[in-house]
CSV table of C-alpha atoms in Angstrom, one decimal:
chain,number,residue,atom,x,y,z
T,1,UNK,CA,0.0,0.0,0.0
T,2,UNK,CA,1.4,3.3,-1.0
T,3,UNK,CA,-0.1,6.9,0.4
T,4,UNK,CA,0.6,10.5,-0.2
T,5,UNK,CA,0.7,13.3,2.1
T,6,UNK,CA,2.2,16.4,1.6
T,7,UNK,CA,6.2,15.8,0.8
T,8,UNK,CA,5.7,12.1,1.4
T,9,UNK,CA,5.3,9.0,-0.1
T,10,UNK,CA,4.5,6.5,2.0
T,11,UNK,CA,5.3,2.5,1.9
T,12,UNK,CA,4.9,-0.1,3.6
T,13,UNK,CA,7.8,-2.3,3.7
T,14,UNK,CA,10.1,-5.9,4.8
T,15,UNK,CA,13.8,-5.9,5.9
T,16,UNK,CA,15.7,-7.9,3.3
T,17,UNK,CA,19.3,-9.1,3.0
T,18,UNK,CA,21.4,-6.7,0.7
T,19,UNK,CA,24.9,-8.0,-0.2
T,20,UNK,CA,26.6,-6.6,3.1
T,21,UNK,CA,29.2,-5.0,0.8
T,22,UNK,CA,28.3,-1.7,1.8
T,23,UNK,CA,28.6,-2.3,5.6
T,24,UNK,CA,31.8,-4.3,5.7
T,25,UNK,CA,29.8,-7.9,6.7
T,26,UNK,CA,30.2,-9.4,3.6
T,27,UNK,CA,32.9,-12.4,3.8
T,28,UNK,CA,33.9,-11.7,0.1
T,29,UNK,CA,34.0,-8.5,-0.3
T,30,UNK,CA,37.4,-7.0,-0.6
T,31,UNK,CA,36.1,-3.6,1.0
T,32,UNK,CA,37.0,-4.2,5.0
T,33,UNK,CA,35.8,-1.3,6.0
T,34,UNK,CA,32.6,-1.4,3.9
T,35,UNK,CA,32.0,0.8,0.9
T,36,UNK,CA,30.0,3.4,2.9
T,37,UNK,CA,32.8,4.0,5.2
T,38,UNK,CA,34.9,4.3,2.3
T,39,UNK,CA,32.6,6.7,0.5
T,40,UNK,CA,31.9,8.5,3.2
T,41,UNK,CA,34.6,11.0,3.6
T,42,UNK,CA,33.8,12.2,-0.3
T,43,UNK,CA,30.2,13.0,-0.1
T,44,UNK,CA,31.3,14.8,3.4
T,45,UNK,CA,33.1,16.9,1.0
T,46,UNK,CA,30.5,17.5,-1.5
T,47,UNK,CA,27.8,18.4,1.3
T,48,UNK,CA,26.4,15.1,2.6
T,49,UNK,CA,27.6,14.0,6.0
T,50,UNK,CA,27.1,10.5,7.0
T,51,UNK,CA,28.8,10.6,10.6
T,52,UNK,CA,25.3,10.4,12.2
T,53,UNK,CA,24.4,7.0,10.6
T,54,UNK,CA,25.1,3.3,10.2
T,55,UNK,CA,27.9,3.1,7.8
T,56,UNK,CA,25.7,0.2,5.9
T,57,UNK,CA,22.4,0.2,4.3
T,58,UNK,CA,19.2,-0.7,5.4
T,59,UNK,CA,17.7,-2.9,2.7
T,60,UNK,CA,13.9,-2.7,2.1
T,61,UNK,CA,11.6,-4.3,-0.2
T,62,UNK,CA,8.8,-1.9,-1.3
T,63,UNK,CA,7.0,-4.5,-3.6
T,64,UNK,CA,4.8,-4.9,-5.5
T,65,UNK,CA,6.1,-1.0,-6.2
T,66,UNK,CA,9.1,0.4,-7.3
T,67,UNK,CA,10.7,3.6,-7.1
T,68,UNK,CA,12.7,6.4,-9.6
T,69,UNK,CA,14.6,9.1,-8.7
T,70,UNK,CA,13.9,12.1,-10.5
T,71,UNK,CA,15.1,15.2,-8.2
T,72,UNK,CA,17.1,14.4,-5.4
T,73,UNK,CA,18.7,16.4,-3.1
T,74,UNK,CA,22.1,15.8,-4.0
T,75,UNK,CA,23.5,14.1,-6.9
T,76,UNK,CA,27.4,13.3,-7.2
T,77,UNK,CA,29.1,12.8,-10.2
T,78,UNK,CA,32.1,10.9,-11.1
T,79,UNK,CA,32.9,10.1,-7.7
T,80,UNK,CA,36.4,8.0,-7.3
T,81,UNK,CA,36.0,6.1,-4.1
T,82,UNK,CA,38.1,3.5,-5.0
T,83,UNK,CA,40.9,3.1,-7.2
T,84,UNK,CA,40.0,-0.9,-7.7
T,85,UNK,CA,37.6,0.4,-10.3
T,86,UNK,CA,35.9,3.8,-12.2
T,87,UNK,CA,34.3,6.4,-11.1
T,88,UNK,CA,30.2,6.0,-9.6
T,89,UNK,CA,27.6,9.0,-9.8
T,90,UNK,CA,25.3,8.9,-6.5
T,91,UNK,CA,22.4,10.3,-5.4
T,92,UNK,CA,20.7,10.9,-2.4
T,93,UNK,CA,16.7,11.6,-1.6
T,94,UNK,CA,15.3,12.3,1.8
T,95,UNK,CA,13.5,9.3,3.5
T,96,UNK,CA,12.4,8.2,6.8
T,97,UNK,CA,11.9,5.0,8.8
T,98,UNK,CA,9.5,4.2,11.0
T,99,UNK,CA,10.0,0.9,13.3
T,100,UNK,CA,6.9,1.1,15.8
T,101,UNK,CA,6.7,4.3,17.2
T,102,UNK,CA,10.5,5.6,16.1
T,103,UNK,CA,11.0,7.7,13.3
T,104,UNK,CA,14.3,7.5,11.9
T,105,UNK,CA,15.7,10.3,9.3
T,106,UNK,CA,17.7,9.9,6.8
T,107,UNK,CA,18.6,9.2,3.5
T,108,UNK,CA,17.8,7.0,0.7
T,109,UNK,CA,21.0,6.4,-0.8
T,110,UNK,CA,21.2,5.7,-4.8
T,111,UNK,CA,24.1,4.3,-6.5
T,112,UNK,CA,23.1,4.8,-10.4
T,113,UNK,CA,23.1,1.3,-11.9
T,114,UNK,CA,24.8,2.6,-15.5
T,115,UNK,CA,27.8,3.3,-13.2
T,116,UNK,CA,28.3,0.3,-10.7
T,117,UNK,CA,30.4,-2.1,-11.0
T,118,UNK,CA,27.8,-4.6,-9.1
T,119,UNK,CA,26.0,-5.6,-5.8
T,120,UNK,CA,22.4,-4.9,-8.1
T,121,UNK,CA,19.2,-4.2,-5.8
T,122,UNK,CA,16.0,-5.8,-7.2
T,123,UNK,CA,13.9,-2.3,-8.8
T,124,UNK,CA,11.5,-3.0,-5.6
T,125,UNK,CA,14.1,-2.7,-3.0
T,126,UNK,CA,15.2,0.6,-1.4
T,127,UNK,CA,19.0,0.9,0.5
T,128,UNK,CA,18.6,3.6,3.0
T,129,UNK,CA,21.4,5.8,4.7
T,130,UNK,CA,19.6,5.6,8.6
T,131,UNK,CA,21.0,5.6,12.2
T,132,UNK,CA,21.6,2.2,13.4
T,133,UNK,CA,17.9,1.1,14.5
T,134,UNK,CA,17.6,-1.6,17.6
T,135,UNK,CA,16.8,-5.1,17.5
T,136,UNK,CA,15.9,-4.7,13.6
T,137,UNK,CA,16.2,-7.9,11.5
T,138,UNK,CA,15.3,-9.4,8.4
T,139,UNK,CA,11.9,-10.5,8.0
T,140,UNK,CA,10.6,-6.9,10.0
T,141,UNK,CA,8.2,-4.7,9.0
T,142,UNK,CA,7.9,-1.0,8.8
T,143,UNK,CA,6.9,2.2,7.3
T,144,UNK,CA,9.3,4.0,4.6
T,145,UNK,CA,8.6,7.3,3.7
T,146,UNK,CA,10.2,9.0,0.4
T,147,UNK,CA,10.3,12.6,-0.6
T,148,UNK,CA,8.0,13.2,-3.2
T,149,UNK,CA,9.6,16.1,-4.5
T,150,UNK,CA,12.7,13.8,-5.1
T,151,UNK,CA,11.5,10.4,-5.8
T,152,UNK,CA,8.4,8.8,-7.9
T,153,UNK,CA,6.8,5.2,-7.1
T,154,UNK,CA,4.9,2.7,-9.4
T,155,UNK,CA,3.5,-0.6,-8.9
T,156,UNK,CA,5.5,-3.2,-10.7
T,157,UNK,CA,4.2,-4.6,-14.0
T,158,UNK,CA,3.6,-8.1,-14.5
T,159,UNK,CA,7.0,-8.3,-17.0
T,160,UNK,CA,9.6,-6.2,-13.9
């Protein structure tokens, strides 16, 4: 179910596993430190500070929708974060999390697919940029809320 109010889009969603690249937990990946720690320091410099947040992503399925950024709040181009491989453009679009009665701020964080090396989301799933969030696991639900000035949601066709 999907709602809008005001600046909001709002989802209902499931925790899901994401590749645990970006957080460091992944056994194969050869980032240690995980790729938002290693990113981190070069969107600080273009504006975006993640120091208030859990230097991973919080992976949630949205489905049956799925979601395109159109306006975001910031948009970095050609970022080098690594020299194992090219430059990545990212954006990032306002969001929020609610787990029960919590609402957690943040923001959703988009690495653009024609760009990335790999570590693919499914089009329903949405990797957000929030404070570490308590006792959360796979499997949980909650409530996502996108900006509406930044982001537009469909439902999935039958052939996504």
């Amino acid at each position: 179910m999907t709602t809008r109010s005001g600046d909001w889009i709002t989802l209902h969603g499931v925790v899901v596993p994401g590749h645990r690249v970006a957080s460091g937990q992944a056994t194969t990946s050869p980032y240690r430190a995980g790729t938002i720690a290693m990113q981190a320091p070069f969107f600080r410099d273009r504006g975006v500070d993640l120091s208030p947040f859990f230097l991973g992503t919080l992976n949630v399925s949205i489905h049956p929708y799925c979601f395109e950024v159109n306006h975001p709040s910031h948009c970095f181009r050609n970022v080098k974060w690594s020299p194992a491989h090219a430059a990545e453009d990212f954006s990032f679009c306002r969001s929020r999390v609610q787990v029960d009665y919590s609402i957690y701020t943040g923001w959703l964080y988009y690495p653009h697919p024609e760009t990335k090396l790999g570590h693919f989301q499914e089009p329903s799933t949405v990797e957000l940029l929030v404070p570490k969030i308590p006792d959360i696991h796979y499997g949980d639900r909650l409530t996502v809320q996108l900006s509406s000035q930044e982001v537009s949601v469909a439902k999935l066709t039958d052939r996504s």
